[in-house]
Structures are given as structure tokens and as C-alpha cells.
Short mmCIF file of C-alpha atoms in Angstrom, two decimals:
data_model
loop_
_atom_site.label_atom_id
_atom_site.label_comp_id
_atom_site.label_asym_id
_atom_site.label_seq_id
_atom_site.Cartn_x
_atom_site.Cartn_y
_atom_site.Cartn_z
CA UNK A 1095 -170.06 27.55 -55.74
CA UNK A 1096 -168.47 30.60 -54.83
CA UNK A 1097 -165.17 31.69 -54.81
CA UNK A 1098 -163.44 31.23 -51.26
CA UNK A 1099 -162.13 34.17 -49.49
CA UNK A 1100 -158.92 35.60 -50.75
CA UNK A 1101 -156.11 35.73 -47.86
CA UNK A 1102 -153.28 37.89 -48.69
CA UNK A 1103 -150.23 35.88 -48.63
CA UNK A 1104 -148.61 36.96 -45.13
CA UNK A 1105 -144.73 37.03 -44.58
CA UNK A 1106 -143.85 35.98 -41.55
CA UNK A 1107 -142.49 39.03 -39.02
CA UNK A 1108 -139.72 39.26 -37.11
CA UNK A 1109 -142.26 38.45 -34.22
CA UNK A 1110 -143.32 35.77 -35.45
CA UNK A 1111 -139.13 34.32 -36.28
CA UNK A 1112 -139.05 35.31 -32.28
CA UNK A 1113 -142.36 33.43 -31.47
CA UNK A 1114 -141.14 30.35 -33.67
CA UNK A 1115 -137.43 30.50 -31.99
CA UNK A 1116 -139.13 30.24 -28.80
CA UNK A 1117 -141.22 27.58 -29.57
CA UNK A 1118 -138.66 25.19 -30.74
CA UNK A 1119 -136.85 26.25 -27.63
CA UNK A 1120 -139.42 25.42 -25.53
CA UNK A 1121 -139.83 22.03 -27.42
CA UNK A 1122 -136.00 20.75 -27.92
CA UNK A 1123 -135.79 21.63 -23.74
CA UNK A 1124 -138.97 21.38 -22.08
CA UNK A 1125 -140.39 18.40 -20.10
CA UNK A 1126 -142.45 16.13 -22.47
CA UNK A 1127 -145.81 14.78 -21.29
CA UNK A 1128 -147.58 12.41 -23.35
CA UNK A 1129 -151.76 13.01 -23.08
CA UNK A 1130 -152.74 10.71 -25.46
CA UNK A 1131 -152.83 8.59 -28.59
CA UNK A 1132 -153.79 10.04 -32.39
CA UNK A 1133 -155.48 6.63 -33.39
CA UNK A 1134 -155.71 7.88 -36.93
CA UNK A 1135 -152.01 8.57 -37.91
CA UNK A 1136 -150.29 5.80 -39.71
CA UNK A 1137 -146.85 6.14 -37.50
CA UNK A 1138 -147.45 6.54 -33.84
CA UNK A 1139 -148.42 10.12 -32.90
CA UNK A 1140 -148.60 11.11 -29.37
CA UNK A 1141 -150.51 14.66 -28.07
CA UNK A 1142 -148.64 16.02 -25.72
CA UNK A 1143 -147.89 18.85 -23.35
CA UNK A 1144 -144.24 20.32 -23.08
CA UNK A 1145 -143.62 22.96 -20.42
CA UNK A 1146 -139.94 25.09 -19.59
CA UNK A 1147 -139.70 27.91 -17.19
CA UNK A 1148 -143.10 28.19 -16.74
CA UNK A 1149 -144.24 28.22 -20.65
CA UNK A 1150 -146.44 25.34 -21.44
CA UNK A 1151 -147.79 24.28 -24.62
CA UNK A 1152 -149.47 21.77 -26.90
CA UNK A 1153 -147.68 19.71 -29.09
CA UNK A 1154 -147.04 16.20 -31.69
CA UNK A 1155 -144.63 13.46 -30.76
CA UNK A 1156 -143.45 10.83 -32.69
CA UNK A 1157 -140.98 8.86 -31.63
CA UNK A 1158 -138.64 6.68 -33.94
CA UNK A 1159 -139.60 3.75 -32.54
CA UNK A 1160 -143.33 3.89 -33.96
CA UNK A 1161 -142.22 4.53 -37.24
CA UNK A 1162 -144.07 1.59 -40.12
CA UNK A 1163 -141.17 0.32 -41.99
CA UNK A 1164 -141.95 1.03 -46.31
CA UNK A 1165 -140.20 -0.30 -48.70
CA UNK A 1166 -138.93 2.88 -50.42
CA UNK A 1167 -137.66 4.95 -47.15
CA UNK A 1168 -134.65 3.66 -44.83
CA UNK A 1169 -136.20 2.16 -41.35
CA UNK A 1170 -136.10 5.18 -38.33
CA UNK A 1171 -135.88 8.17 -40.62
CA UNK A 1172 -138.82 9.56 -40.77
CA UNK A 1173 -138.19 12.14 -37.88
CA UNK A 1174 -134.90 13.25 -39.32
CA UNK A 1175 -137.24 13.54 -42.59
CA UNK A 1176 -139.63 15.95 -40.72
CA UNK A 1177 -137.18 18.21 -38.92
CA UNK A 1178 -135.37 18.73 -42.04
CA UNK A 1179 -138.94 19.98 -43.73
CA UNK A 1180 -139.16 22.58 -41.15
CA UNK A 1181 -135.63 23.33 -41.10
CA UNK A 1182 -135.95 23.84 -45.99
CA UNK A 1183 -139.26 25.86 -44.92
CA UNK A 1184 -137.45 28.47 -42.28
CA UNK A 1185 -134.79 28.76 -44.94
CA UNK A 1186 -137.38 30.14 -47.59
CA UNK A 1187 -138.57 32.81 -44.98
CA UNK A 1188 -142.29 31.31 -45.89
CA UNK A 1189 -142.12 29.80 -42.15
CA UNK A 1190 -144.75 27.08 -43.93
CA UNK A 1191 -143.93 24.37 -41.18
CA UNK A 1192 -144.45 24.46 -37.35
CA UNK A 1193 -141.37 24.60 -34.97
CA UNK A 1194 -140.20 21.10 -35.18
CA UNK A 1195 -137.24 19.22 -33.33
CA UNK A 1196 -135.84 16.27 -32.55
CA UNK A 1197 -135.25 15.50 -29.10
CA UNK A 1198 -135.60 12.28 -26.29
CA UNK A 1199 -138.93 11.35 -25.10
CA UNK A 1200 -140.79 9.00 -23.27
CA UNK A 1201 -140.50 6.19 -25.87
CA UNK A 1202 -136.98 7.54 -27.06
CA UNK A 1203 -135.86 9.97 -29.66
CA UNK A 1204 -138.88 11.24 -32.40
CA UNK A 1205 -139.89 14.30 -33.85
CA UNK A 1206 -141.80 16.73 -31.37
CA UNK A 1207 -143.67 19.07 -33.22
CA UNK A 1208 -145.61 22.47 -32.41
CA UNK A 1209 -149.56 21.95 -32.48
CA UNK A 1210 -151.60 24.31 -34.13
CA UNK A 1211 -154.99 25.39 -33.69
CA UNK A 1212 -156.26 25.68 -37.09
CA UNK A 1213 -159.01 27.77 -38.76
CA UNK A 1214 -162.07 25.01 -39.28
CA UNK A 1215 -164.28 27.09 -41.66
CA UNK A 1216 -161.73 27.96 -44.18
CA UNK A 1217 -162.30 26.42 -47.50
CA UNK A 1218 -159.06 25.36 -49.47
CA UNK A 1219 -160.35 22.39 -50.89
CA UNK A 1220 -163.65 21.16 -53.14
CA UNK A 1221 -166.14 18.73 -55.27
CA UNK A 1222 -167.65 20.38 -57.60
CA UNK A 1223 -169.94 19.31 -60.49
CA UNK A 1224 -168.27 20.90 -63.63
CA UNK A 1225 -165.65 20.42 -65.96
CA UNK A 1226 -164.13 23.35 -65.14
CA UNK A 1227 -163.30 25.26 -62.24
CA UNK A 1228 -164.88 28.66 -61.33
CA UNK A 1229 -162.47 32.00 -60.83
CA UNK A 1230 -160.61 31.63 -57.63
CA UNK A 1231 -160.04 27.87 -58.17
CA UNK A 1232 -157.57 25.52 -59.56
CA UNK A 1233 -158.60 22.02 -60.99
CA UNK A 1234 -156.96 19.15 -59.22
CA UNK A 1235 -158.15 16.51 -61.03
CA UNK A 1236 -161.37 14.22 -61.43
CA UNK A 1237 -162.39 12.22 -58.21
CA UNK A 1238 -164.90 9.38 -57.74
CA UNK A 1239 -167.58 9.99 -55.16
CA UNK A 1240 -169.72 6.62 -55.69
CA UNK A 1241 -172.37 5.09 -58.19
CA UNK A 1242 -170.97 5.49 -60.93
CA UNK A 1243 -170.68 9.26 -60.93
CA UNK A 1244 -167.72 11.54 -60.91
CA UNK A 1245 -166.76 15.31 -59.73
CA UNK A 1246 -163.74 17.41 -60.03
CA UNK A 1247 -161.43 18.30 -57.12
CA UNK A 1248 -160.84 21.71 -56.69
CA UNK A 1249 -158.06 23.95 -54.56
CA UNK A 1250 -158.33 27.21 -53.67
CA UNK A 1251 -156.20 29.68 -55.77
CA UNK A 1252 -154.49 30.95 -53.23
CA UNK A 1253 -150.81 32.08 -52.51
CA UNK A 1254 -150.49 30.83 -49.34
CA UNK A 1255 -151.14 27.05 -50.85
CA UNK A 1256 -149.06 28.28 -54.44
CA UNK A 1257 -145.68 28.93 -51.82
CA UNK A 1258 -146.42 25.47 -50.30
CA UNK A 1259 -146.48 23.76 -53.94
CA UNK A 1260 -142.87 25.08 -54.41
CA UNK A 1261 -141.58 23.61 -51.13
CA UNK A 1262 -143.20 20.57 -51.39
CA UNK A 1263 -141.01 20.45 -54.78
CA UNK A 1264 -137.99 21.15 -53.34
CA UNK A 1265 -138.42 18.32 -50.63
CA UNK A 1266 -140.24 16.13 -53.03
CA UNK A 1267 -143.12 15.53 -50.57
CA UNK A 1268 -144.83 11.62 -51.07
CA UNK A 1269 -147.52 12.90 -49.13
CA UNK A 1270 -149.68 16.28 -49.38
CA UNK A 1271 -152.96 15.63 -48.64
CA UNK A 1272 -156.05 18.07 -47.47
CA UNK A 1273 -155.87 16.73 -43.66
CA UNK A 1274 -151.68 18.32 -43.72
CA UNK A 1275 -152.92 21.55 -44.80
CA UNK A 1276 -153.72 23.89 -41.08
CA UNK A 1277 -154.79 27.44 -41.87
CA UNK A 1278 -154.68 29.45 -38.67
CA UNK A 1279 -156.90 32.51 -37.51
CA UNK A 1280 -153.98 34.77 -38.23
CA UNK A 1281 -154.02 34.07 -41.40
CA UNK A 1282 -151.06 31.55 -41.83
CA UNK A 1283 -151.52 28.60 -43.50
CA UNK A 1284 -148.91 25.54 -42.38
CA UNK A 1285 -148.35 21.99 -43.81
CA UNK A 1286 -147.55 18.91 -41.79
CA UNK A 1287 -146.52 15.32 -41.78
CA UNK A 1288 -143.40 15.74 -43.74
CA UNK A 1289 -141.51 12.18 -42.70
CA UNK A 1290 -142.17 11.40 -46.72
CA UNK A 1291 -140.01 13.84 -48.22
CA UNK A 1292 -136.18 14.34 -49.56
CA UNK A 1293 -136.17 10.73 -51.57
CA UNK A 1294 -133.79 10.94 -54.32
CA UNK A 1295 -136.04 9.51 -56.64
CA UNK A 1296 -138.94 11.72 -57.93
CA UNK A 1297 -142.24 10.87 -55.84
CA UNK A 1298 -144.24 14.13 -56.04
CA UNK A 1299 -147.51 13.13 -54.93
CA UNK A 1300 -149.99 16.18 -53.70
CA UNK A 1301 -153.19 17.90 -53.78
CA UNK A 1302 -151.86 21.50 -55.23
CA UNK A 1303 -151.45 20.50 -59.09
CA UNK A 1304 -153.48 23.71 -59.94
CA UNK A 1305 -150.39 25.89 -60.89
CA UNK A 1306 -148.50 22.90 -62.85
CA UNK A 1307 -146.83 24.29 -65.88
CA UNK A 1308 -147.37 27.71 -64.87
CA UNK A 1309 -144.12 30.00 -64.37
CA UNK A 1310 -143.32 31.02 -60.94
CA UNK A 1311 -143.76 34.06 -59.23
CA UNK A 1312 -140.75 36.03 -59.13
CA UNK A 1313 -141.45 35.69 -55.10
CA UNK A 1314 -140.66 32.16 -55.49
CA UNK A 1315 -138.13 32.83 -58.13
CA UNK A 1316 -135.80 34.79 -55.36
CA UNK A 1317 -136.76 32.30 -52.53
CA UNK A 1318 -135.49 29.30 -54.61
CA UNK A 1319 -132.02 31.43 -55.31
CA UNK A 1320 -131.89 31.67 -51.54
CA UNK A 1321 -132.36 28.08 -51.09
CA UNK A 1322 -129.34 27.17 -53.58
CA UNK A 1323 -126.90 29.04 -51.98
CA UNK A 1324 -128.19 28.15 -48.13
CA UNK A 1325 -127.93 24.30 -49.48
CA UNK A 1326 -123.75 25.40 -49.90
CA UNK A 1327 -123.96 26.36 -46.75
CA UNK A 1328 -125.84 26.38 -43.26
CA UNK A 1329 -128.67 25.01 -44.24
CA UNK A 1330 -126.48 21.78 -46.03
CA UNK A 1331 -124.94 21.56 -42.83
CA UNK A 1332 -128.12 21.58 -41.01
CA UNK A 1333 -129.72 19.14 -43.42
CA UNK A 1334 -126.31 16.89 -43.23
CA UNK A 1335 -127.41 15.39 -39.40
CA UNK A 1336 -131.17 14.64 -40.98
CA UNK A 1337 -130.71 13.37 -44.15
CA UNK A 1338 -128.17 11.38 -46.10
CA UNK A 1339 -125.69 13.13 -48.73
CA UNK A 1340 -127.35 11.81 -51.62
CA UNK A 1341 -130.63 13.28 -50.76
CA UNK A 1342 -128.64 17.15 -50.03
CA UNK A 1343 -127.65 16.80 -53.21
CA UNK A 1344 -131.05 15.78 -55.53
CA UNK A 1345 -132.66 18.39 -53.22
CA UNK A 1346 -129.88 21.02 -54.77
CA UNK A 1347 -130.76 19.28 -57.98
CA UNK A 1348 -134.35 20.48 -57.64
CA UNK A 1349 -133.64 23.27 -56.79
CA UNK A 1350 -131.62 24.06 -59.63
CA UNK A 1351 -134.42 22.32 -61.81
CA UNK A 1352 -136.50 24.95 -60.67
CA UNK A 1353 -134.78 27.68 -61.46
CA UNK A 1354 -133.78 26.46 -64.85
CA UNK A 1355 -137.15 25.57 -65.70
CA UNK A 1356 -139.06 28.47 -64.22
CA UNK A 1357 -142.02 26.83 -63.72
CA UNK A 1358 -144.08 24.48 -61.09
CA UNK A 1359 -143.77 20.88 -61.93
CA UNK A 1360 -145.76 18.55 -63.66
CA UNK A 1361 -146.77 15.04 -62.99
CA UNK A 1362 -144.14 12.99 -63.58
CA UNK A 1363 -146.30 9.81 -64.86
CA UNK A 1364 -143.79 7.38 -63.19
CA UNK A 1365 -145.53 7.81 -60.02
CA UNK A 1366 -149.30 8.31 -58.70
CA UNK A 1367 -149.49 12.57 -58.52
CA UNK A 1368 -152.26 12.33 -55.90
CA UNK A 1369 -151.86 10.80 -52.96
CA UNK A 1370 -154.70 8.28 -51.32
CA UNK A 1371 -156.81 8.86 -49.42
CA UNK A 1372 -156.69 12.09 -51.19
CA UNK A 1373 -157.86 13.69 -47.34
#
């Protein structure tokens, strides 16, 4: 197998911040029409179209009221859960989640969420048969794939994926499997489905184990300093209408794990690290 095309990492512009600003503009203000159902999605997700002034786009509702109850997350906060994801990811600069809000809809208040067109052919994720990965790769872990037989799951060693590992830490995302992960044809790379994230237990549970143990990049290093300061301050009080105090404060805990530790964290073995279906 060959190695899979190396993206430079790519900070988001100040067009972009503009783009982004207008997007969740558009979809905190704009009329909401549902199109359809996405049958797959465990919570009800509704495609949609949301047009203002003559802008139109595409994007993901889900309202509170199809939310699955589960045993380890309050009932009706998984929207809260998701706008505070994008709201931690426009904090690092990273701009890792799409424009996200919460607003009324047609089935009453949910999460309404940019779509994004990804890139299909790019390759972040692998079988292979080998105990070890090749260069440009990071070993996930072994998987079965039927009869008996086994093959290791492979990520792509890539820094757009290594700056989503460190904010999935800091919101302690249940969740990150290969289907959240939308590369675009720009060359940005976003994650989605955050509504399990910001427990105050740990529940870590993802696909991008490859850099576990390793230090950070001093990138990530100066992002998370950002973070513990914004968590004193506009983004705490941003986060305080989403999520519950407890859950402010074990995020500034990880945070400040982070830091201390210097390096991306390990499995905790008091919890599954991958999540199922792994896709």
C-alpha cells in the first residue's frame, strides 16, 4: 500500500473566519426547510435547505426532540453538546467543525449544522495486512474482517487528523469514527457529530490513536494555552448556555492535563478507545 497524499495542514484565513461568520448567520436566521430524512443517523437528522436575503444553502438539522435518551448523557443535550464543539474548535483557530447553531425549527429547537461537500477519493483511513504500518501511517489497532482472520487499521499521518486528535481531547469526544471525518476539495478536513462530547468522566473513544504518547507539536502546544485562558473567559461564557458548569470545568481540567503532560493521550483502559462500528 502506498503512502496517501500528504496535505499541508491549512490555517484557516481570514476569508474563510468571514465565509464561516456568514454561514452561521445565514443558519441561526434563515428560513429552515426540511428535504428529507438521514435514515442512517442514530438521532433524527434532517437535510435541509436554509435561505436569508437571497443566500441559500445546504445544511443538517437535528432537533432536540429526536434525540435517543443514553444512560450516561442528560435527556435533550445533545445539540447544546454539538454547538459547543464548534464553538472549542473556532476558539483553537483550527476551524475543525462546520458553522453550527442552535436555533427553532420545524420540529422545535436542534442543532442546524453547515453541510459539506466532502472530498470522496481521499484516503485517511485503512486495512492492511501487516503488523506494522508503512511510512505515512499510524497504527490504530487490530480489526476483525471475518473467518477467522485479522488486519490492522491504519490512519493517515496527517496533520490535519493530528489537530483533530487534540480537540477531540479537549471535548472528550465518545464518538470519532471514519464516517465524522469530511475532507473537502480545498483541502480542509472537518469532523462532525459532536452531541457525545464534554462528559466529565473520561470516555475518549476514536479512530486517531496513532500519535498516543507522542509529545505535541508546539502548534498544538500554543493552541491549548489559548484555549485555557478563552475557558476564563468568552469562550466559558459561551460554553456556560451549552453545557453544565461541571463539564466547563473538567474541560479546563483537560486542558490543563494537556499542557502539563505534553503529550496526546492514551487509552484510558476504563473505557472501549474505539468506538463501534469503527465507520
Amino acid at each position: 500500500m502506498s503512502a496517501p497524499e500528504r496535505i499541508p495542514p491549512r490555517s484557516v484565513t481570514a476569508a474563510d473566519t468571514r465565509a464561516d461568520a456568514a454561514a452561521a448567520e445565514l443558519l441561526a436566521q434563515g428560513e429552515l426547510t426540511v428535504r428529507g430524512r438521514i435514515r442512517e443517523a442514530s438521532n433524527a437528522a434532517l437535510f435541509c435547505t436554509i435561505a436569508l436575503d437571497g443566500r441559500e444553502a445546504s445544511c443538517i438539522y437535528k432537533p432536540v426532540a429526536g434525540e435517543r435518551p443514553l444512560w450516561d448523557f442528560p435527556d435533550g443535550t445533545l445539540a447544546g453538546r454539538e454547538v459547543a464543539a464548534y464553538a472549542v474548535s473556532e476558539a483553537t483557530g483550527w476551524g475543525l467543525v462546520p458553522p453550527t447553531v442552535l436555533r427553532d425549527g420545524p420540529y422545535g429547537e436542534g442543532m442546524c449544522q453547515l453541510w459539506i461537500d466532502v472530498q470522496a477519493e481521499a484516503e485517511l483511513l485503512a486495512l492492511v495486512e501487516a503488523e506494522e504500518p508503512e511510512p505515512g501511517w499510524k497504527a490504530i489497532g487490530l480489526a476483525e474482517v471475518g473467518e477467522g482472520r485479522t488486519a490492522l487499521l491504519v490512519h493517515a499521518d496527517d496533520e490535519r487528523l493530528r489537530r483533530l486528535a487534540v480537540l477531540d481531547a479537549v471535548i472528550n469526544n465518545a464518538d470519532r469514527k471514519g464516517g465524522h471525518l469530511l475532507p473537502t476539495p480545498d483541502g480542509r478536513l472537518y469532523g462532525i457529530d459532536h452531541g457525545v462530547t464534554f462528559n466529565v468522566d473520561d470516555k475518549l473513544r476514536t479512530l486517531l490513536w496513532g500519535w498516543a504518547g507522542e509529545p505535541l507539536t508546539a502548534e498544538a502546544v500554543d493552541v491549548l494555552g489559548g484555549l485555557r485562558g478563552a475557558l476564563g473567559g468568552p469562550l466559558g461564557e459561551r460554553l456556560s448556555g451549552l453545557i453544565t458548569p461541571a463539564e466547563i470545568d473538567a474541560t479546563r481540567a483537560r486542558v490543563d492535563a494537556l499542557l502539563t503532560g505534553g503529550v496526546h493521550p492514551e487509552p484510558s483502559g476504563e473505557w472501549p478507545a474505539i468506538p463501534w462500528p469503527p465507520v
